[in-house]
Each structure stands twice: as structure tokens, then as C-alpha cells.
PDB file of N, CA and C in Angstrom:
ATOM      1  N   UNK X 269     158.869  19.649 171.427  1.00 54.00           N
ATOM      2  CA  UNK X 269     159.427  20.512 170.408  1.00 54.00           C
ATOM      3  C   UNK X 269     159.031  21.956 170.708  1.00 54.00           C
ATOM      4  N   UNK X 270     160.012  22.760 170.909  1.00 66.00           N
ATOM      5  CA  UNK X 270     159.771  24.157 171.237  1.00 66.00           C
ATOM      6  C   UNK X 270     160.385  25.025 170.142  1.00 66.00           C
ATOM      7  N   UNK X 271     159.826  24.943 168.932  1.00 63.00           N
ATOM      8  CA  UNK X 271     160.345  25.682 167.787  1.00 63.00           C
ATOM      9  C   UNK X 271     159.523  26.942 167.593  1.00 63.00           C
ATOM     10  N   UNK X 272     160.154  28.098 167.730  1.00 61.00           N
ATOM     11  CA  UNK X 272     159.429  29.370 167.619  1.00 61.00           C
ATOM     12  C   UNK X 272     158.914  29.648 166.209  1.00 61.00           C
ATOM     13  N   UNK X 273     159.385  28.903 165.211  1.00 53.00           N
ATOM     14  CA  UNK X 273     158.970  29.161 163.831  1.00 53.00           C
ATOM     15  C   UNK X 273     157.758  28.338 163.398  1.00 53.00           C
ATOM     16  N   UNK X 274     157.357  27.373 164.192  1.00 66.00           N
ATOM     17  CA  UNK X 274     156.180  26.577 163.831  1.00 66.00           C
ATOM     18  C   UNK X 274     154.965  27.488 163.858  1.00 66.00           C
ATOM     19  N   UNK X 275     154.239  27.499 162.773  1.00 62.00           N
ATOM     20  CA  UNK X 275     153.053  28.331 162.655  1.00 62.00           C
ATOM     21  C   UNK X 275     153.307  29.706 162.077  1.00 62.00           C
ATOM     22  N   UNK X 276     154.563  30.099 161.935  1.00 67.00           N
ATOM     23  CA  UNK X 276     154.860  31.397 161.348  1.00 67.00           C
ATOM     24  C   UNK X 276     155.013  31.244 159.835  1.00 67.00           C
ATOM     25  N   UNK X 277     155.037  32.359 159.128  1.00 76.00           N
ATOM     26  CA  UNK X 277     155.242  32.249 157.683  1.00 76.00           C
ATOM     27  C   UNK X 277     156.709  32.494 157.340  1.00 76.00           C
ATOM     28  N   UNK X 278     157.053  32.202 156.117  1.00 71.00           N
ATOM     29  CA  UNK X 278     158.456  32.276 155.697  1.00 71.00           C
ATOM     30  C   UNK X 278     158.989  33.700 155.735  1.00 71.00           C
ATOM     31  N   UNK X 279     158.147  34.674 155.394  1.00 71.00           N
ATOM     32  CA  UNK X 279     158.573  36.072 155.453  1.00 71.00           C
ATOM     33  C   UNK X 279     158.950  36.466 156.886  1.00 71.00           C
ATOM     34  N   UNK X 280     158.180  35.994 157.869  1.00 73.00           N
ATOM     35  CA  UNK X 280     158.504  36.280 159.271  1.00 73.00           C
ATOM     36  C   UNK X 280     159.870  35.697 159.626  1.00 73.00           C
ATOM     37  N   UNK X 281     160.110  34.470 159.188  1.00 69.00           N
ATOM     38  CA  UNK X 281     161.393  33.822 159.449  1.00 69.00           C
ATOM     39  C   UNK X 281     162.534  34.623 158.829  1.00 69.00           C
ATOM     40  N   UNK X 282     162.379  35.008 157.551  1.00 67.00           N
ATOM     41  CA  UNK X 282     163.430  35.785 156.884  1.00 67.00           C
ATOM     42  C   UNK X 282     163.675  37.117 157.585  1.00 67.00           C
ATOM     43  N   UNK X 283     162.601  37.754 158.032  1.00 71.00           N
ATOM     44  CA  UNK X 283     162.740  39.032 158.734  1.00 71.00           C
ATOM     45  C   UNK X 283     163.495  38.842 160.048  1.00 71.00           C
ATOM     46  N   UNK X 284     163.167  37.798 160.788  1.00 73.00           N
ATOM     47  CA  UNK X 284     163.855  37.535 162.053  1.00 73.00           C
ATOM     48  C   UNK X 284     165.335  37.250 161.849  1.00 73.00           C
ATOM     49  N   UNK X 285     165.672  36.648 160.723  1.00 71.00           N
ATOM     50  CA  UNK X 285     167.063  36.318 160.420  1.00 71.00           C
ATOM     51  C   UNK X 285     167.769  37.445 159.660  1.00 71.00           C
ATOM     52  N   UNK X 286     167.089  38.585 159.485  1.00 74.00           N
ATOM     53  CA  UNK X 286     167.619  39.752 158.763  1.00 74.00           C
ATOM     54  C   UNK X 286     167.975  39.404 157.320  1.00 74.00           C
ATOM     55  N   UNK X 287     167.153  38.561 156.698  1.00 75.00           N
ATOM     56  CA  UNK X 287     167.385  38.143 155.312  1.00 75.00           C
ATOM     57  C   UNK X 287     166.276  38.588 154.366  1.00 75.00           C
ATOM     58  N   UNK X 288     165.211  39.169 154.885  1.00 76.00           N
ATOM     59  CA  UNK X 288     164.045  39.480 154.059  1.00 76.00           C
ATOM     60  C   UNK X 288     164.364  40.466 152.939  1.00 76.00           C
ATOM     61  N   UNK X 289     165.089  41.540 153.239  1.00 82.00           N
ATOM     62  CA  UNK X 289     165.373  42.547 152.222  1.00 82.00           C
ATOM     63  C   UNK X 289     166.218  41.976 151.090  1.00 82.00           C
ATOM     64  N   UNK X 290     167.235  41.184 151.437  1.00 83.00           N
ATOM     65  CA  UNK X 290     168.077  40.575 150.406  1.00 83.00           C
ATOM     66  C   UNK X 290     167.285  39.582 149.560  1.00 83.00           C
ATOM     67  N   UNK X 291     166.460  38.783 150.194  1.00 83.00           N
ATOM     68  CA  UNK X 291     165.654  37.799 149.463  1.00 83.00           C
ATOM     69  C   UNK X 291     164.665  38.493 148.542  1.00 83.00           C
ATOM     70  N   UNK X 292     164.073  39.573 149.016  1.00 84.00           N
ATOM     71  CA  UNK X 292     163.125  40.327 148.198  1.00 84.00           C
ATOM     72  C   UNK X 292     163.825  40.974 147.013  1.00 84.00           C
ATOM     73  N   UNK X 293     164.985  41.562 147.235  1.00 85.00           N
ATOM     74  CA  UNK X 293     165.742  42.194 146.151  1.00 85.00           C
ATOM     75  C   UNK X 293     166.145  41.170 145.100  1.00 85.00           C
ATOM     76  N   UNK X 294     166.598  40.013 145.546  1.00 87.00           N
ATOM     77  CA  UNK X 294     166.997  38.961 144.604  1.00 87.00           C
ATOM     78  C   UNK X 294     165.797  38.473 143.804  1.00 87.00           C
ATOM     79  N   UNK X 295     164.670  38.298 144.458  1.00 89.00           N
ATOM     80  CA  UNK X 295     163.460  37.846 143.760  1.00 89.00           C
ATOM     81  C   UNK X 295     163.008  38.877 142.725  1.00 89.00           C
ATOM     82  N   UNK X 296     163.044  40.146 143.102  1.00 89.00           N
ATOM     83  CA  UNK X 296     162.645  41.195 142.156  1.00 89.00           C
ATOM     84  C   UNK X 296     163.587  41.227 140.961  1.00 89.00           C
ATOM     85  N   UNK X 297     164.882  41.124 141.213  1.00 91.00           N
ATOM     86  CA  UNK X 297     165.862  41.156 140.132  1.00 91.00           C
ATOM     87  C   UNK X 297     165.677  39.973 139.197  1.00 91.00           C
ATOM     88  N   UNK X 298     165.386  38.795 139.738  1.00 93.00           N
ATOM     89  CA  UNK X 298     165.153  37.617 138.901  1.00 93.00           C
ATOM     90  C   UNK X 298     163.968  37.838 137.968  1.00 93.00           C
ATOM     91  N   UNK X 299     162.904  38.433 138.485  1.00 94.00           N
ATOM     92  CA  UNK X 299     161.719  38.702 137.669  1.00 94.00           C
ATOM     93  C   UNK X 299     162.040  39.726 136.581  1.00 94.00           C
ATOM     94  N   UNK X 300     162.739  40.796 136.956  1.00 94.00           N
ATOM     95  CA  UNK X 300     163.092  41.836 135.986  1.00 94.00           C
ATOM     96  C   UNK X 300     163.979  41.261 134.882  1.00 94.00           C
ATOM     97  N   UNK X 301     165.004  40.516 135.259  1.00 94.00           N
ATOM     98  CA  UNK X 301     165.912  39.924 134.269  1.00 94.00           C
ATOM     99  C   UNK X 301     165.149  38.979 133.353  1.00 94.00           C
ATOM    100  N   UNK X 302     164.258  38.185 133.929  1.00 96.00           N
ATOM    101  CA  UNK X 302     163.460  37.242 133.123  1.00 96.00           C
ATOM    102  C   UNK X 302     162.562  37.988 132.146  1.00 96.00           C
ATOM    103  N   UNK X 303     161.900  39.054 132.603  1.00 96.00           N
ATOM    104  CA  UNK X 303     161.014  39.825 131.722  1.00 96.00           C
ATOM    105  C   UNK X 303     161.787  40.450 130.565  1.00 96.00           C
ATOM    106  N   UNK X 304     162.957  40.989 130.853  1.00 97.00           N
ATOM    107  CA  UNK X 304     163.766  41.595 129.793  1.00 97.00           C
ATOM    108  C   UNK X 304     164.204  40.530 128.795  1.00 97.00           C
ATOM    109  N   UNK X 305     164.672  39.395 129.289  1.00 97.00           N
ATOM    110  CA  UNK X 305     165.087  38.310 128.386  1.00 97.00           C
ATOM    111  C   UNK X 305     163.929  37.823 127.523  1.00 97.00           C
ATOM    112  N   UNK X 306     162.748  37.689 128.110  1.00 97.00           N
ATOM    113  CA  UNK X 306     161.590  37.234 127.344  1.00 97.00           C
ATOM    114  C   UNK X 306     161.231  38.230 126.245  1.00 97.00           C
ATOM    115  N   UNK X 307     161.268  39.517 126.571  1.00 97.00           N
ATOM    116  CA  UNK X 307     160.939  40.531 125.564  1.00 97.00           C
ATOM    117  C   UNK X 307     162.007  40.580 124.479  1.00 97.00           C
ATOM    118  N   UNK X 308     163.266  40.361 124.847  1.00 97.00           N
ATOM    119  CA  UNK X 308     164.324  40.290 123.832  1.00 97.00           C
ATOM    120  C   UNK X 308     164.060  39.125 122.875  1.00 97.00           C
ATOM    121  N   UNK X 309     163.605  37.998 123.399  1.00 98.00           N
ATOM    122  CA  UNK X 309     163.277  36.850 122.540  1.00 98.00           C
ATOM    123  C   UNK X 309     162.113  37.169 121.617  1.00 98.00           C
ATOM    124  N   UNK X 310     161.079  37.802 122.166  1.00 98.00           N
ATOM    125  CA  UNK X 310     159.913  38.171 121.360  1.00 98.00           C
ATOM    126  C   UNK X 310     160.334  39.086 120.210  1.00 98.00           C
ATOM    127  N   UNK X 311     161.201  40.042 120.513  1.00 98.00           N
ATOM    128  CA  UNK X 311     161.642  41.006 119.503  1.00 98.00           C
ATOM    129  C   UNK X 311     162.843  40.505 118.704  1.00 98.00           C
ATOM    130  N   UNK X 312     163.279  39.272 119.007  1.00 98.00           N
ATOM    131  CA  UNK X 312     164.424  38.660 118.313  1.00 98.00           C
ATOM    132  C   UNK X 312     165.669  39.554 118.376  1.00 98.00           C
ATOM    133  N   UNK X 313     165.946  40.059 119.586  1.00 97.00           N
ATOM    134  CA  UNK X 313     167.115  40.918 119.801  1.00 97.00           C
ATOM    135  C   UNK X 313     168.238  40.110 120.430  1.00 97.00           C
ATOM    136  N   UNK X 314     169.395  40.146 119.829  1.00 97.00           N
ATOM    137  CA  UNK X 314     170.570  39.521 120.430  1.00 97.00           C
ATOM    138  C   UNK X 314     171.070  40.422 121.555  1.00 97.00           C
ATOM    139  N   UNK X 315     171.957  39.895 122.370  1.00 97.00           N
ATOM    140  CA  UNK X 315     172.543  40.707 123.434  1.00 97.00           C
ATOM    141  C   UNK X 315     173.315  41.888 122.854  1.00 97.00           C
ATOM    142  N   UNK X 316     174.010  41.659 121.758  1.00 97.00           N
ATOM    143  CA  UNK X 316     174.780  42.737 121.131  1.00 97.00           C
ATOM    144  C   UNK X 316     173.847  43.835 120.629  1.00 97.00           C
ATOM    145  N   UNK X 317     172.749  43.442 119.977  1.00 97.00           N
ATOM    146  CA  UNK X 317     171.793  44.425 119.465  1.00 97.00           C
ATOM    147  C   UNK X 317     171.122  45.179 120.605  1.00 97.00           C
ATOM    148  N   UNK X 318     170.793  44.471 121.664  1.00 97.00           N
ATOM    149  CA  UNK X 318     170.157  45.113 122.820  1.00 97.00           C
ATOM    150  C   UNK X 318     171.117  46.111 123.470  1.00 97.00           C
ATOM    151  N   UNK X 319     172.358  45.715 123.648  1.00 97.00           N
ATOM    152  CA  UNK X 319     173.354  46.621 124.235  1.00 97.00           C
ATOM    153  C   UNK X 319     173.513  47.874 123.372  1.00 97.00           C
ATOM    154  N   UNK X 320     173.530  47.697 122.071  1.00 97.00           N
ATOM    155  CA  UNK X 320     173.644  48.836 121.158  1.00 97.00           C
ATOM    156  C   UNK X 320     172.446  49.767 121.312  1.00 97.00           C
ATOM    157  N   UNK X 321     171.236  49.203 121.383  1.00 97.00           N
ATOM    158  CA  UNK X 321     170.035  50.029 121.558  1.00 97.00           C
ATOM    159  C   UNK X 321     170.033  50.760 122.892  1.00 97.00           C
ATOM    160  N   UNK X 322     170.672  50.163 123.895  1.00 96.00           N
ATOM    161  CA  UNK X 322     170.744  50.781 125.217  1.00 96.00           C
ATOM    162  C   UNK X 322     171.904  51.768 125.328  1.00 96.00           C
ATOM    163  N   UNK X 323     172.761  51.831 124.303  1.00 96.00           N
ATOM    164  CA  UNK X 323     173.959  52.671 124.326  1.00 96.00           C
ATOM    165  C   UNK X 323     174.867  52.275 125.490  1.00 96.00           C
ATOM    166  N   UNK X 324     175.084  50.977 125.630  1.00 96.00           N
ATOM    167  CA  UNK X 324     175.924  50.457 126.692  1.00 96.00           C
ATOM    168  C   UNK X 324     176.743  49.284 126.174  1.00 96.00           C
ATOM    169  N   UNK X 325     177.547  48.707 127.021  1.00 95.00           N
ATOM    170  CA  UNK X 325     178.361  47.558 126.620  1.00 95.00           C
ATOM    171  C   UNK X 325     177.596  46.259 126.831  1.00 95.00           C
ATOM    172  N   UNK X 326     178.081  45.239 126.176  1.00 95.00           N
ATOM    173  CA  UNK X 326     177.470  43.922 126.369  1.00 95.00           C
ATOM    174  C   UNK X 326     177.715  43.432 127.797  1.00 95.00           C
ATOM    175  N   UNK X 327     178.840  43.799 128.379  1.00 94.00           N
ATOM    176  CA  UNK X 327     179.132  43.429 129.766  1.00 94.00           C
ATOM    177  C   UNK X 327     178.097  44.043 130.717  1.00 94.00           C
ATOM    178  N   UNK X 328     177.734  45.301 130.470  1.00 94.00           N
ATOM    179  CA  UNK X 328     176.715  45.956 131.302  1.00 94.00           C
ATOM    180  C   UNK X 328     175.368  45.264 131.136  1.00 94.00           C
ATOM    181  N   UNK X 329     175.044  44.858 129.909  1.00 96.00           N
ATOM    182  CA  UNK X 329     173.800  44.132 129.668  1.00 96.00           C
ATOM    183  C   UNK X 329     173.826  42.783 130.387  1.00 96.00           C
ATOM    184  N   UNK X 330     174.964  42.107 130.364  1.00 96.00           N
ATOM    185  CA  UNK X 330     175.077  40.831 131.077  1.00 96.00           C
ATOM    186  C   UNK X 330     174.836  41.009 132.574  1.00 96.00           C
ATOM    187  N   UNK X 331     175.311  42.109 133.149  1.00 94.00           N
ATOM    188  CA  UNK X 331     175.055  42.383 134.568  1.00 94.00           C
ATOM    189  C   UNK X 331     173.563  42.606 134.796  1.00 94.00           C
ATOM    190  N   UNK X 332     172.923  43.307 133.873  1.00 95.00           N
ATOM    191  CA  UNK X 332     171.482  43.539 133.972  1.00 95.00           C
ATOM    192  C   UNK X 332     170.720  42.216 133.931  1.00 95.00           C
ATOM    193  N   UNK X 333     171.151  41.305 133.084  1.00 96.00           N
ATOM    194  CA  UNK X 333     170.457  40.024 132.927  1.00 96.00           C
ATOM    195  C   UNK X 333     170.876  38.979 133.956  1.00 96.00           C
ATOM    196  N   UNK X 334     171.885  39.286 134.771  1.00 95.00           N
ATOM    197  CA  UNK X 334     172.332  38.375 135.816  1.00 95.00           C
ATOM    198  C   UNK X 334     171.345  38.440 136.982  1.00 95.00           C
ATOM    199  N   UNK X 335     170.581  37.373 137.157  1.00 89.00           N
ATOM    200  CA  UNK X 335     169.519  37.356 138.167  1.00 89.00           C
ATOM    201  C   UNK X 335     170.041  37.491 139.588  1.00 89.00           C
ATOM    202  N   UNK X 336     171.306  37.223 139.809  1.00 86.00           N
ATOM    203  CA  UNK X 336     171.848  37.293 141.168  1.00 86.00           C
ATOM    204  C   UNK X 336     172.508  38.627 141.480  1.00 86.00           C
ATOM    205  N   UNK X 337     172.708  39.470 140.479  1.00 91.00           N
ATOM    206  CA  UNK X 337     173.336  40.776 140.677  1.00 91.00           C
ATOM    207  C   UNK X 337     172.238  41.800 140.951  1.00 91.00           C
ATOM    208  N   UNK X 338     172.079  42.182 142.199  1.00 87.00           N
ATOM    209  CA  UNK X 338     170.980  43.088 142.574  1.00 87.00           C
ATOM    210  C   UNK X 338     171.377  44.561 142.531  1.00 87.00           C
ATOM    211  N   UNK X 339     172.507  44.888 141.931  1.00 88.00           N
ATOM    212  CA  UNK X 339     172.968  46.279 141.893  1.00 88.00           C
ATOM    213  C   UNK X 339     172.383  47.060 140.711  1.00 88.00           C
ATOM    214  N   UNK X 340     171.226  46.711 140.293  1.00 88.00           N
ATOM    215  CA  UNK X 340     170.541  47.366 139.177  1.00 88.00           C
ATOM    216  C   UNK X 340     170.167  48.803 139.548  1.00 88.00           C
ATOM    217  N   UNK X 341     170.447  49.736 138.634  1.00 91.00           N
ATOM    218  CA  UNK X 341     170.028  51.121 138.861  1.00 91.00           C
ATOM    219  C   UNK X 341     168.745  51.388 138.085  1.00 91.00           C
ATOM    220  N   UNK X 342     168.005  52.379 138.529  1.00 91.00           N
ATOM    221  CA  UNK X 342     166.785  52.752 137.818  1.00 91.00           C
ATOM    222  C   UNK X 342     167.107  53.291 136.431  1.00 91.00           C
ATOM    223  N   UNK X 343     168.248  53.940 136.285  1.00 93.00           N
ATOM    224  CA  UNK X 343     168.663  54.451 134.982  1.00 93.00           C
ATOM    225  C   UNK X 343     168.875  53.307 133.999  1.00 93.00           C
ATOM    226  N   UNK X 344     169.553  52.255 134.449  1.00 94.00           N
ATOM    227  CA  UNK X 344     169.781  51.090 133.582  1.00 94.00           C
ATOM    228  C   UNK X 344     168.467  50.413 133.237  1.00 94.00           C
ATOM    229  N   UNK X 345     167.600  50.268 134.223  1.00 94.00           N
ATOM    230  CA  UNK X 345     166.304  49.648 133.979  1.00 94.00           C
ATOM    231  C   UNK X 345     165.478  50.465 132.993  1.00 94.00           C
ATOM    232  N   UNK X 346     165.479  51.775 133.152  1.00 95.00           N
ATOM    233  CA  UNK X 346     164.739  52.647 132.238  1.00 95.00           C
ATOM    234  C   UNK X 346     165.326  52.575 130.833  1.00 95.00           C
ATOM    235  N   UNK X 347     166.632  52.483 130.727  1.00 96.00           N
ATOM    236  CA  UNK X 347     167.289  52.371 129.422  1.00 96.00           C
ATOM    237  C   UNK X 347     166.907  51.069 128.725  1.00 96.00           C
ATOM    238  N   UNK X 348     166.882  49.981 129.477  1.00 97.00           N
ATOM    239  CA  UNK X 348     166.491  48.688 128.908  1.00 97.00           C
ATOM    240  C   UNK X 348     165.038  48.714 128.462  1.00 97.00           C
ATOM    241  N   UNK X 349     164.186  49.282 129.288  1.00 97.00           N
ATOM    242  CA  UNK X 349     162.767  49.372 128.932  1.00 97.00           C
ATOM    243  C   UNK X 349     162.576  50.194 127.665  1.00 97.00           C
ATOM    244  N   UNK X 350     163.244  51.331 127.579  1.00 97.00           N
ATOM    245  CA  UNK X 350     163.126  52.186 126.393  1.00 97.00           C
ATOM    246  C   UNK X 350     163.630  51.466 125.151  1.00 97.00           C
ATOM    247  N   UNK X 351     164.711  50.730 125.281  1.00 97.00           N
ATOM    248  CA  UNK X 351     165.257  49.989 124.136  1.00 97.00           C
ATOM    249  C   UNK X 351     164.271  48.941 123.632  1.00 97.00           C
ATOM    250  N   UNK X 352     163.425  48.464 124.538  1.00 98.00           N
ATOM    251  CA  UNK X 352     162.426  47.457 124.166  1.00 98.00           C
ATOM    252  C   UNK X 352     161.071  48.081 123.835  1.00 98.00           C
ATOM    253  N   UNK X 353     161.001  49.414 123.895  1.00 97.00           N
ATOM    254  CA  UNK X 353     159.731  50.088 123.619  1.00 97.00           C
ATOM    255  C   UNK X 353     158.735  49.929 124.760  1.00 97.00           C
ATOM    256  N   UNK X 354     159.247  49.774 125.969  1.00 96.00           N
ATOM    257  CA  UNK X 354     158.407  49.564 127.150  1.00 96.00           C
ATOM    258  C   UNK X 354     158.644  50.671 128.163  1.00 96.00           C
ATOM    259  N   UNK X 355     157.828  50.700 129.203  1.00 95.00           N
ATOM    260  CA  UNK X 355     157.998  51.624 130.313  1.00 95.00           C
ATOM    261  C   UNK X 355     158.153  50.823 131.590  1.00 95.00           C
ATOM    262  N   UNK X 356     158.721  51.455 132.593  1.00 92.00           N
ATOM    263  CA  UNK X 356     158.875  50.838 133.909  1.00 92.00           C
ATOM    264  C   UNK X 356     157.867  51.468 134.852  1.00 92.00           C
ATOM    265  N   UNK X 357     157.245  50.612 135.652  1.00 91.00           N
ATOM    266  CA  UNK X 357     156.336  51.110 136.686  1.00 91.00           C
ATOM    267  C   UNK X 357     156.803  50.531 138.018  1.00 91.00           C
ATOM    268  N   UNK X 358     157.080  51.421 138.970  1.00 87.00           N
ATOM    269  CA  UNK X 358     157.520  51.019 140.296  1.00 87.00           C
ATOM    270  C   UNK X 358     156.537  51.595 141.298  1.00 87.00           C
ATOM    271  N   UNK X 359     156.110  50.795 142.266  1.00 88.00           N
ATOM    272  CA  UNK X 359     155.211  51.296 143.281  1.00 88.00           C
ATOM    273  C   UNK X 359     155.506  50.622 144.599  1.00 88.00           C
ATOM    274  N   UNK X 360     155.236  51.333 145.659  1.00 88.00           N
ATOM    275  CA  UNK X 360     155.352  50.774 146.995  1.00 88.00           C
ATOM    276  C   UNK X 360     153.985  50.266 147.420  1.00 88.00           C
ATOM    277  N   UNK X 361     153.965  49.092 148.002  1.00 85.00           N
ATOM    278  CA  UNK X 361     152.697  48.524 148.462  1.00 85.00           C
ATOM    279  C   UNK X 361     152.830  48.097 149.914  1.00 85.00           C
ATOM    280  N   UNK X 362     151.700  47.914 150.547  1.00 80.00           N
ATOM    281  CA  UNK X 362     151.706  47.481 151.955  1.00 80.00           C
ATOM    282  C   UNK X 362     152.007  46.005 152.047  1.00 80.00           C
TER     283      UNK X 362
END
């Protein structure tokens, strides 16, 4: 067996296949969408009420909560956080 991936980690494999950035973006979006949904539940906010607080449409909120849609803008994220009384913290790490 001459498999170049034996002993490597999954991130190395994804990077070699040019999939790491997409996988990372999808994972981050899933976490963000989940956190927003959880906070909406805690605050007992419906999607309609949340969209109203964000000054946006329910369709836009649905895109924000769609874990597979990675086209999230920082403006939308900041608007959602403000509507929930939260702040966003973004940092680059090694």
C-alpha cells in the first residue's frame, strides 16, 4: 500500500485537494448560524421578530441562518449581533 495520506491529518488532505478553505468557511458558517439560532431561542425571538430588529427581510435572515450559505457579510453578522444585544469578535490565528 503506497498511500501518501497515511499518517497525515485531515487538514493536510483537504489542503492538498484544494478544499480546506471551503471546508473551513462552511464550518465557521455552521457555528455562526447555530449560535444565532440558539440566542434567538434564549430570547424567544421568532424569525419575523429577529428580521424586524435587524431591519431586514425574513428571506435575508433565512440566508443568514442557512448553514450551507457561506456568503455572509460582516455587516449582516454585525446587524444580527446588535439585534441580539451581542458583539462580534473576529481574529486571525496561526
